[in-house]
XYZ file of C-alpha atoms in Angstrom:
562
model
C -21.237 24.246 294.799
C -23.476 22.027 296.783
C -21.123 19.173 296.912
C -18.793 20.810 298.988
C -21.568 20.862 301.865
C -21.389 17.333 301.978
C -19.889 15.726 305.320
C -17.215 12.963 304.500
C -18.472 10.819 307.105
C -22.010 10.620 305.138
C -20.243 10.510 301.581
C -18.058 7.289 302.784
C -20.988 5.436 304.499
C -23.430 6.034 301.345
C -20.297 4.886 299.164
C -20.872 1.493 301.543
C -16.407 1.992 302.402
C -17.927 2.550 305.959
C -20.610 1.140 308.651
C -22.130 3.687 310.693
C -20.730 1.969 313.733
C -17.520 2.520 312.210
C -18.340 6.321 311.563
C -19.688 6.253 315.279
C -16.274 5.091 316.085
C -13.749 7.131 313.926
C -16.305 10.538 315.198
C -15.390 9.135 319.371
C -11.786 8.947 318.561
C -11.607 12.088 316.283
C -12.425 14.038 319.901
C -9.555 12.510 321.379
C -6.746 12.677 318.250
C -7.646 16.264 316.858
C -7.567 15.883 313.740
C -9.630 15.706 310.248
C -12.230 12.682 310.059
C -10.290 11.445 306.981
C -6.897 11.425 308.371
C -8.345 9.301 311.697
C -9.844 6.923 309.677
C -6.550 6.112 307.785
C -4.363 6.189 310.824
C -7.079 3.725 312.424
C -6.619 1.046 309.375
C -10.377 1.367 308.485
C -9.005 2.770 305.202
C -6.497 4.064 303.298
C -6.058 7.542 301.566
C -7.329 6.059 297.810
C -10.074 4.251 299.251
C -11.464 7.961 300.884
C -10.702 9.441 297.111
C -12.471 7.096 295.343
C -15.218 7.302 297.514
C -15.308 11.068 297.116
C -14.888 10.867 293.389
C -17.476 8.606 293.190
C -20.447 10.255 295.197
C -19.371 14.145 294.008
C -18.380 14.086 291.012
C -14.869 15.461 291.927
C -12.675 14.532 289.830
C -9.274 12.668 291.041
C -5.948 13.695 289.748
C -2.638 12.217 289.558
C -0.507 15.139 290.111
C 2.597 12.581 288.687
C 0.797 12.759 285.121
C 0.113 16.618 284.526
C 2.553 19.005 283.669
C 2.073 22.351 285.846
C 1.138 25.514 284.435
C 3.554 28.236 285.778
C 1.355 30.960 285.604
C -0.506 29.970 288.197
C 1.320 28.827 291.167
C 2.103 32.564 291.298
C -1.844 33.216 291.711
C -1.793 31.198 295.305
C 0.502 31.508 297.857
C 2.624 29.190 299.396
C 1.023 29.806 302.712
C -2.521 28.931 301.785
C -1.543 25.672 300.019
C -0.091 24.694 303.208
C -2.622 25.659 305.272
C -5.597 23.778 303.369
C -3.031 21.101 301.482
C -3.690 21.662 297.719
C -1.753 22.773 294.822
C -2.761 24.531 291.997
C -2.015 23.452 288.373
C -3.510 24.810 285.342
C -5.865 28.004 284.344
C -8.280 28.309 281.871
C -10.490 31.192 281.092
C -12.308 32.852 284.254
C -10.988 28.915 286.251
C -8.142 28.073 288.202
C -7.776 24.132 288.666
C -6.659 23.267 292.334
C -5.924 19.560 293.679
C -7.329 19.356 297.518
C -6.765 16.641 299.655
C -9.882 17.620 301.174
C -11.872 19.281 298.803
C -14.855 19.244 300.833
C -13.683 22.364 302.706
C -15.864 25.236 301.830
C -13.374 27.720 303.763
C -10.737 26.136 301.209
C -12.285 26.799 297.889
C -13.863 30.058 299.509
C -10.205 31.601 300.183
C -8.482 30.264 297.105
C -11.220 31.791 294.983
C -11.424 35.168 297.172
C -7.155 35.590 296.392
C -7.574 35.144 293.001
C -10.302 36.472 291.558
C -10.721 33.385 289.731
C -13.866 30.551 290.274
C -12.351 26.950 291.536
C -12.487 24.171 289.285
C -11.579 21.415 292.167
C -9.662 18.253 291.827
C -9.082 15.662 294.632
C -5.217 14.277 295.199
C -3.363 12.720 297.704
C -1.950 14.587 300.554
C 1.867 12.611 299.886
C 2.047 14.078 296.658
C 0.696 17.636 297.057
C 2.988 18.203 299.763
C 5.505 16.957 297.370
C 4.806 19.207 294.379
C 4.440 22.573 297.087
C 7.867 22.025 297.866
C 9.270 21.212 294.339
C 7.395 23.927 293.061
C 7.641 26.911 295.289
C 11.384 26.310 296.474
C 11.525 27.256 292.682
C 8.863 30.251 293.080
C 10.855 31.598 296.555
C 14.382 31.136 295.134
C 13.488 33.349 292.328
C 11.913 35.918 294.193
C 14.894 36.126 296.811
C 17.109 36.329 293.879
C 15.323 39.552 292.458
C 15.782 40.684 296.218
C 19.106 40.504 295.371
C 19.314 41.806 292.464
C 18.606 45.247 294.113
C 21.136 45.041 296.577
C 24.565 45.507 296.358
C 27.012 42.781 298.101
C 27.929 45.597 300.151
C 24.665 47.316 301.219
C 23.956 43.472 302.260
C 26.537 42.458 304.356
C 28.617 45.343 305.757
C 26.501 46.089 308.678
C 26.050 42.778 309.635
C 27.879 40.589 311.830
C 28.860 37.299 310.373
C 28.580 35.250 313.791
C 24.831 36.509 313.761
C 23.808 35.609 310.090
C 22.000 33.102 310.634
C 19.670 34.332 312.757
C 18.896 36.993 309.958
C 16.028 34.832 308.357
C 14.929 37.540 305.886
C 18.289 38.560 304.361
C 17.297 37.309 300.624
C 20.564 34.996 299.981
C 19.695 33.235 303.351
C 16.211 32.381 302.188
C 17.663 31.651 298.473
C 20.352 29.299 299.972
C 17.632 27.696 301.628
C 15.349 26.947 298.973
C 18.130 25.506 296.751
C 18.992 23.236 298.720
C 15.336 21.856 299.338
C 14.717 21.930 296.203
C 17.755 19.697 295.049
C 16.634 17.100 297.885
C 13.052 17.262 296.804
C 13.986 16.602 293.367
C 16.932 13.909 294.508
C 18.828 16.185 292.786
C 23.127 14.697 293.392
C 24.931 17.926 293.129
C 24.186 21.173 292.423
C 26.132 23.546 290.096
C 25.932 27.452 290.204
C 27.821 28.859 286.964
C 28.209 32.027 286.711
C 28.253 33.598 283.490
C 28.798 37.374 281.694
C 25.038 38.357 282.190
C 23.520 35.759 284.682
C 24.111 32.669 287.099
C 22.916 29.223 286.163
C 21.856 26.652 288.175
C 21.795 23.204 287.272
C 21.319 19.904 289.611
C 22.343 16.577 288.436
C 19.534 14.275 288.523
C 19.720 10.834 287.689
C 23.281 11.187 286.160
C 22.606 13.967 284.183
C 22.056 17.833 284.218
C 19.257 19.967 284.219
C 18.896 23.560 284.161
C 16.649 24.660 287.155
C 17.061 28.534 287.127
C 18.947 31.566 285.532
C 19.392 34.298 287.781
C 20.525 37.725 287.627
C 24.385 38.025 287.935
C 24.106 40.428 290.611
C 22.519 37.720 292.795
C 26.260 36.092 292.549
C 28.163 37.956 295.340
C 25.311 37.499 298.374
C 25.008 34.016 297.033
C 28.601 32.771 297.158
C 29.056 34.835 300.365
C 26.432 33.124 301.952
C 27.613 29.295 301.121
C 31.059 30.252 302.216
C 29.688 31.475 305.342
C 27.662 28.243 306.045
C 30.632 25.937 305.296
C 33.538 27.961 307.518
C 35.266 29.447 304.158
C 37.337 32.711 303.986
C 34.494 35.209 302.270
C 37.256 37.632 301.337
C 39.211 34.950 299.970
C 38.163 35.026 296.020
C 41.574 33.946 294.141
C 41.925 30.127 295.125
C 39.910 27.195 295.092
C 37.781 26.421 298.460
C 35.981 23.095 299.886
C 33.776 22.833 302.523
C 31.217 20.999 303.929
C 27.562 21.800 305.499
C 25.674 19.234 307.407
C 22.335 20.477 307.199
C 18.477 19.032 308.380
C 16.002 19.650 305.387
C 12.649 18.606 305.352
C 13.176 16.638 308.059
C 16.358 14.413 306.295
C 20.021 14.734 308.031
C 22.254 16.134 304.308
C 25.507 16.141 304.010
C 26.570 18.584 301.375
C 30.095 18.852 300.249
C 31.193 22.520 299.078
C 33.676 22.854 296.407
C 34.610 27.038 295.187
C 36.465 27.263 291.973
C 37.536 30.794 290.722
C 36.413 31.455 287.185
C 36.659 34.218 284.649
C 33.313 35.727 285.786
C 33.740 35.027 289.468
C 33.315 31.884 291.384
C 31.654 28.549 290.214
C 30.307 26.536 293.016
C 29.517 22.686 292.672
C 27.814 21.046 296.050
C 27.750 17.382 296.285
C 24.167 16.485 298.008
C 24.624 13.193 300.579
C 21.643 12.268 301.898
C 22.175 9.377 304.204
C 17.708 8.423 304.255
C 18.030 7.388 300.552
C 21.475 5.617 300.514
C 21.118 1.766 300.465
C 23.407 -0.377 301.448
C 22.927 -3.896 300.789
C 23.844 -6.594 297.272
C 19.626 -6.435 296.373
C 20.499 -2.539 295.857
C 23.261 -2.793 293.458
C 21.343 -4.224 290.787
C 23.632 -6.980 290.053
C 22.276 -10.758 288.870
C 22.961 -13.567 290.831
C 25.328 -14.500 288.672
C 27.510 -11.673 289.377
C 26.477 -11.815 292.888
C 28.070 -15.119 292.922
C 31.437 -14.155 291.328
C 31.482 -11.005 294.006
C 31.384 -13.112 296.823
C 33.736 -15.685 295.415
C 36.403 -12.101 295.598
C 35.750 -11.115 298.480
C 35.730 -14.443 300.951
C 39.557 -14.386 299.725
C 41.200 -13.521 303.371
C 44.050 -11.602 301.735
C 44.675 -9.618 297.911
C 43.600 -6.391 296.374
C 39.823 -6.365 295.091
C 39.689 -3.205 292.926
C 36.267 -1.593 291.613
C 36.877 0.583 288.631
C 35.038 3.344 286.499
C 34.437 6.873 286.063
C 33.732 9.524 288.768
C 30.250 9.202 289.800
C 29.471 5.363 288.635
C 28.668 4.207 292.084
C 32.079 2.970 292.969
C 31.731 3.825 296.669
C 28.419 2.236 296.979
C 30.026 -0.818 295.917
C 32.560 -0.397 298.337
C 30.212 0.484 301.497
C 28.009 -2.536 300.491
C 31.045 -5.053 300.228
C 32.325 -3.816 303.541
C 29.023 -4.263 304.722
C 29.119 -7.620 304.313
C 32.348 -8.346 305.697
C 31.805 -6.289 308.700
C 31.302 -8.733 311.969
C 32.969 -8.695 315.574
C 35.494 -10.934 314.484
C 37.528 -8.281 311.705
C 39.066 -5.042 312.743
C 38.415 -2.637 309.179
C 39.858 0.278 309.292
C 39.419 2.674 306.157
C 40.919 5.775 305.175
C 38.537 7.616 302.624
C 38.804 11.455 301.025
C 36.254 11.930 302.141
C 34.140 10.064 304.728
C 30.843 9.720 302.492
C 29.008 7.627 304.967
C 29.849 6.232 307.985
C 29.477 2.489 308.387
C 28.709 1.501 312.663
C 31.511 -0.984 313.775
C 34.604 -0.020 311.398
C 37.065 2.401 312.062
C 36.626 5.350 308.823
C 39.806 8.251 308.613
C 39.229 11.241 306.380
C 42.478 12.283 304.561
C 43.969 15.736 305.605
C 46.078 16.558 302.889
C 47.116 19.494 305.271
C 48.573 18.075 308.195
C 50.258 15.377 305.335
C 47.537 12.587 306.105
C 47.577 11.058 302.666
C 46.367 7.723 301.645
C 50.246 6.375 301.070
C 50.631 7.563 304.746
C 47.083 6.385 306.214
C 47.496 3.296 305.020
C 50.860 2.875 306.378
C 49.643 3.986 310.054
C 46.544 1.825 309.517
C 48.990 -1.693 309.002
C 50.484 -0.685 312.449
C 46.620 -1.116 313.586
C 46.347 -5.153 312.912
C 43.752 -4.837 310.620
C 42.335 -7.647 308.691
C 40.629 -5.771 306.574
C 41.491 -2.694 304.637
C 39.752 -0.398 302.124
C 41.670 2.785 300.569
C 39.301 5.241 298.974
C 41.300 5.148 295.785
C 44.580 4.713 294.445
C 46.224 7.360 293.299
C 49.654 7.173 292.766
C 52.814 4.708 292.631
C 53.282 5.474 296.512
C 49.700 4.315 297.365
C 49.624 1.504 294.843
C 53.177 0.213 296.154
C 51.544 0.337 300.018
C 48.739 -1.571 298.785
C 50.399 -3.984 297.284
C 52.763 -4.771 299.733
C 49.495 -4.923 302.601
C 47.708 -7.457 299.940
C 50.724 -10.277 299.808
C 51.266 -9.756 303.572
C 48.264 -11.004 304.791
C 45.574 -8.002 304.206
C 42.415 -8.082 302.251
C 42.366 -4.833 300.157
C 39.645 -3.056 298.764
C 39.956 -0.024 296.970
C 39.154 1.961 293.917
C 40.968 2.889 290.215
C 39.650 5.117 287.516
C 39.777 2.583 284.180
C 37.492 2.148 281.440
C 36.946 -1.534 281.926
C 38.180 -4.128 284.594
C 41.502 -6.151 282.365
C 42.657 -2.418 281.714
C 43.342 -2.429 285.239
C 46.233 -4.110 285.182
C 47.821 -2.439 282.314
C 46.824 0.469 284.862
C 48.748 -1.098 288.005
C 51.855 -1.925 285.789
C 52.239 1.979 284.596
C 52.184 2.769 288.184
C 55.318 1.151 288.301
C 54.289 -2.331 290.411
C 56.094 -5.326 289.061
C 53.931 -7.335 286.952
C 55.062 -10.680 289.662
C 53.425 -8.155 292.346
C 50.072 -7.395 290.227
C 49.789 -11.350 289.720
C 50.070 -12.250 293.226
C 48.589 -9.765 294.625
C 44.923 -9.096 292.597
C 42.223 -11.220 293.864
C 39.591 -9.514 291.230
C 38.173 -6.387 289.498
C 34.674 -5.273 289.172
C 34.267 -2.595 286.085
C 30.747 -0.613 286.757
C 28.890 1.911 285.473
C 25.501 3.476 286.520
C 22.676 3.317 283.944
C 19.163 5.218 284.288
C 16.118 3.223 284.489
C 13.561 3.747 282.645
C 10.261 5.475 284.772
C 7.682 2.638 285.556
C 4.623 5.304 285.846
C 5.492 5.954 282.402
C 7.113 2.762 280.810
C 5.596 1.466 277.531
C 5.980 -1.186 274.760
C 7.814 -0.733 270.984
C 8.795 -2.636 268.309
C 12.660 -2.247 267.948
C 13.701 -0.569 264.995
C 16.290 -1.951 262.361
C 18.928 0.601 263.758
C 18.499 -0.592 267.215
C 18.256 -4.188 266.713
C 21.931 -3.720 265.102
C 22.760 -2.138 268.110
C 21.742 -5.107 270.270
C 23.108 -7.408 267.343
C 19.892 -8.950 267.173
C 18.650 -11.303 264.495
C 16.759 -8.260 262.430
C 14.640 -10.750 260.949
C 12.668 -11.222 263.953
C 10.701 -8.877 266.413
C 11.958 -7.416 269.081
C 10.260 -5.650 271.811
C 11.666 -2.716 273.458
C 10.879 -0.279 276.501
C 10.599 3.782 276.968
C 9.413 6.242 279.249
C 7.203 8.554 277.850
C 7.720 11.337 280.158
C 5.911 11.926 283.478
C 5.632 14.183 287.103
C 7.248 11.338 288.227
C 9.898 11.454 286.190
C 10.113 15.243 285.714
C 9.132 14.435 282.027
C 12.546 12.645 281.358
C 11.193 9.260 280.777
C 13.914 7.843 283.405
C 13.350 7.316 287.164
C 16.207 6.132 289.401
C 19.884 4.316 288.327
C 20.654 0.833 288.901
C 24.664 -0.502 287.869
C 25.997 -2.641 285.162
C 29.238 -4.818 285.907
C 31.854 -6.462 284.473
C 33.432 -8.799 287.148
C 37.089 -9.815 286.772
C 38.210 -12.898 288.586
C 41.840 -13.888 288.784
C 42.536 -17.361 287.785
C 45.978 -19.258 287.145
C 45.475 -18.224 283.812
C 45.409 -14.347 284.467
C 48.382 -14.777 286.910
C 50.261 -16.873 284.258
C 49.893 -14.530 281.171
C 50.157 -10.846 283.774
C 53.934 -12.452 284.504
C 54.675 -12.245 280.579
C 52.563 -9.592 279.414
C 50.058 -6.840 279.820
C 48.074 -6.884 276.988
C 44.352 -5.823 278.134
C 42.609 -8.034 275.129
C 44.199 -11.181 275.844
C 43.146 -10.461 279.735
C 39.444 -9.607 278.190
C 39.473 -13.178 276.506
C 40.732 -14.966 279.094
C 38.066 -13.420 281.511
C 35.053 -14.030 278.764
C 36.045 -17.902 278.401
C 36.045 -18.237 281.830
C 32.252 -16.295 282.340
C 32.903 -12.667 282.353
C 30.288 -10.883 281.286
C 31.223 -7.165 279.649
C 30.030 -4.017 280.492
C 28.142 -3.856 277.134
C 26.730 -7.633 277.402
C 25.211 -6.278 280.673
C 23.785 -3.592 279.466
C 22.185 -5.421 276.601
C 20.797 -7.492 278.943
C 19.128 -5.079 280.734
C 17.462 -3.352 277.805
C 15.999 -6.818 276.712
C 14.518 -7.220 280.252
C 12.923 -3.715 280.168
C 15.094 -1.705 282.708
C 16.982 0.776 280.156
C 16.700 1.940 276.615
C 19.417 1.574 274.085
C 20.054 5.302 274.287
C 21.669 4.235 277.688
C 23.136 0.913 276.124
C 24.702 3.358 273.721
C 26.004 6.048 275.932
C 27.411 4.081 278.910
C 29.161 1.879 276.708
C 30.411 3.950 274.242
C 29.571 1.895 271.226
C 31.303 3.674 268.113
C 29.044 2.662 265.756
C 25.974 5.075 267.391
């Protein structure tokens, strides 16, 4: 094609994005830096990246392609290898007929098109995309490719055959062994898809994998059951587990570097009917924010959380399921506490993050390091502040108690479907209902919602059905949000999680009615008259302002009339 003879340089200063004394200049320091003409001129703030496509676009005819937008054709990043769209920086995505349709972020590379279409055997149709998000889509979709390829690897060895001969010190300097490589690619794939755990099930015939993305689960891969043995014997290997061990529960832990992020990944081994079933919490520490803009909170809530927490002494409790951001509330109100002039000491199970300037202990339920017995050592350390990871039990709850009316601010966490349950919670734990009432400062009930995908968001009338939902006036119009589905996305319509909360402050009122009774209603109604805002009220308002759909109003909060 005659384009692709084309210099950039020329193409930009006919497109009038450059002078030729710019050119001039971007060509001298090109000698100096190394690198492509394009990538100079970006990292010398003459342009940016779009400004270089459109240009292209423009004066070739190229077309530009959002990679976000398109959904992949499998067939044919199995045509080009993983080593050529690294080497040139494209990505193929669809086939048709005698044409394979590759994104370049140069496409003006004549060697480029010249191998892909040599490999092949197929002409190049070529498309022009940014380099960000072609290096993105290589590793989301050939981690994929490479993990099933290693797995067929193991397929057609036995656990024995792999693993007899070799010496388990030296295993990870065996870079070829398939359930190394396999390992590997899981776990960058689950980063590169933000993936928060990772679940390999195995079943009679084969072993699924599933990450949890956004909240929910996905199936990534089904592999052959024989891949099982190598697989497990690998992870147990990387997290110091007994590999012959096969009978009892395991956890672990790997700190690993991928793609250049520090991951924490937390190893849990269950045994199963049809083996072992392995679930791997992924921690990356570059994407956890810490901070009150991150929790998605209004300022009115804002306002009622740091009315809680200036109290210098009491329990502050934040409630909810397993994996509805409670400890991300809890790093982010330390956070803000945390100066010269506290000493905070936690003791967590375990350390999820570690915060610089407070003092974090991970329970050791083996040498008898329990939170009831932490938090007893830790009141011998004059703290003024003190957060348990979560109560547990009466022996913990009695501790904490006893630290909140002696002086301590208390922060910790409680499994309970909404914040005035809490104290019906406390009192079952056997804590005298005079304790509860002197000793709560507040509660903050949360649960994690997904957001709807802003690459993909767009505009509906509400239907009958879901203005009853909101309990809207279904007289008038309402307008409602969804995500259609995008690359972005991963064609789920929802991008990211933000929280909803339901913030309980103790007034006289609560401490009056706790000393007589325990009944979780009247607590909700006293809470409400004096501002609460539910869980569900929340919610609503979030799906009014565009954030979430009612699908999420409806699951989070449970309504029972969906």
């Amino acid at each position: 094609m005659s384009y692709t003879k084309r210099r950039l340089g020329d193409i930009l200063v006919e497109a009038e994005k450059l002078t030729s004394y710019q050119l001039a200049q971007a060509l001298k320091a090109q000698k100096t830096m190394g690198k492509k003409l394009g990538e100079v001129i970006v990292e010398l703030n003459i342009l940016d990246e779009d400004d270089i496509i459109d240009a292209i676009e423009k004066q070739t005819g190229i077309k530009k392609v959002n990679l976000n937008e398109i959904e992949f054709d499998k067939r044919v990043i199995k045509l080009v290898s993983q080593g050529l769209c690294e080497k040139y920086t494209l990505i193929p995505f669809g086939i048709e007929e005698n044409k394979v349709k590759i994104a370049f972020s140069d496409p003006l590379n004549i060697y480029a098109v010249d191998d892909i279409s040599i490999s092949t055997g197929f002409e190049v149709e070529s498309y022009i995309s940014d380099k960000a998000n072609i290096s993105k889509f290589i590793q989301v979709h050939y981690s994929s490719e490479k993990m099933n390829l290693a797995a067929e690897e193991l397929s057609k060895e036995s656990l024995e055959s792999q693993y007899i001969s070799i010496d388990v010190e030296g295993l990870d300097d065996v870079k070829s062994a398939p359930a190394v490589k396999m390992v590997e690619y899981l776990f960058a794939n689950a980063v590169e898809m933000r993936a928060s755990d990772i679940h390999i099930e195995p079943f009679e015939n084969e072993v699924r994998i599933r990450y949890r993305i956004d909240g929910q689960l996905q199936t990534i891969n089904s592999l052959p059951k024989e891949s099982l043995g190598p697989l497990v014997t690998r992870i147990k290997i990387l997290s110091n587990l007994n590999i012959t061990e096969k009978r009892v529960p395991q956890d672990g832990r790997v700190i690993a570097q991928i793609n250049g992020k520090r991951v924490d990944l937390r190893i849990s081994i269950l045994p199963v009917v049809n083996g072992e079933k392995i679930v791997i919490r992924v921690l990356d520490s570059s994407s956890f924010k810490i901070g009150k803009q991150h929790l998605g909170m209004d300022e009115e809530n804002i306002t009622r959380l740091e009315r809680i927490i200036s109290s210098p002494h009491g329990i502050v409790l934040v409630t909810g399921p397993t994996g509805s951001g409670k400890s991300t509330t809890l790093y982010t109100i330390l956070n803000e506490l945390n100066s010269s002039e506290v000493n905070i000491v936690t003791v967590e199970d375990p350390v999820e993050y570690t915060l610089n300037g407070i003092n974090q202990v991970n329970v050791n339920n083996k040498t008898n390091l329990t939170f009831a017995s932490g938090l007893r050592s830790i009141l011998r350390q004059d703290p003024d502040i003190v957060m348990i990871g979560e109560i547990r039990d009466e022996e913990t709850a009695k501790v904490a108690t006893k630290a909140a009316i002696t002086g301590h601010l208390v922060l910790s966490t409680l499994h309970t479907n909404d914040a005035p349950s809490t104290i019906t919670r406390l009192i079952d734990m056997n804590i005298e209902p005079y304790l509860v009432s002197t000793a709560i400062s507040g509660v903050i009930a949360q649960r994690l919602i997904k957001k709807i995908c802003p690459h993909c968001k767009y505009e509906y009338n509400a239907t009958e059905y879901e203005k009853k939902i909101l309990q809207n006036d279904t007289s008038t119009a309402v307008k409602l949000y969804k995500g259609n589905g995008c690359g972005h996305c991963n064609y789920t319509g929802y991008l990211g999680r933000t929280g909803i909360y339901e913030i309980m402050e103790i007034s006289r009122e609560h401490r009056d009615y706790i000393n007589i009774s325990r009944d979780p209603n009247i607590l909700k109604d006293i809470s409400i008259k004096n501002g609460m805002e539910t869980l569900e009220e929340n919610c609503k308002k979030l799906v009014l302002k565009g954030t979430t759909t009612v699908n999420e109003l409806a699951s989070i909060t449970m309504m029972k009339n969906i």
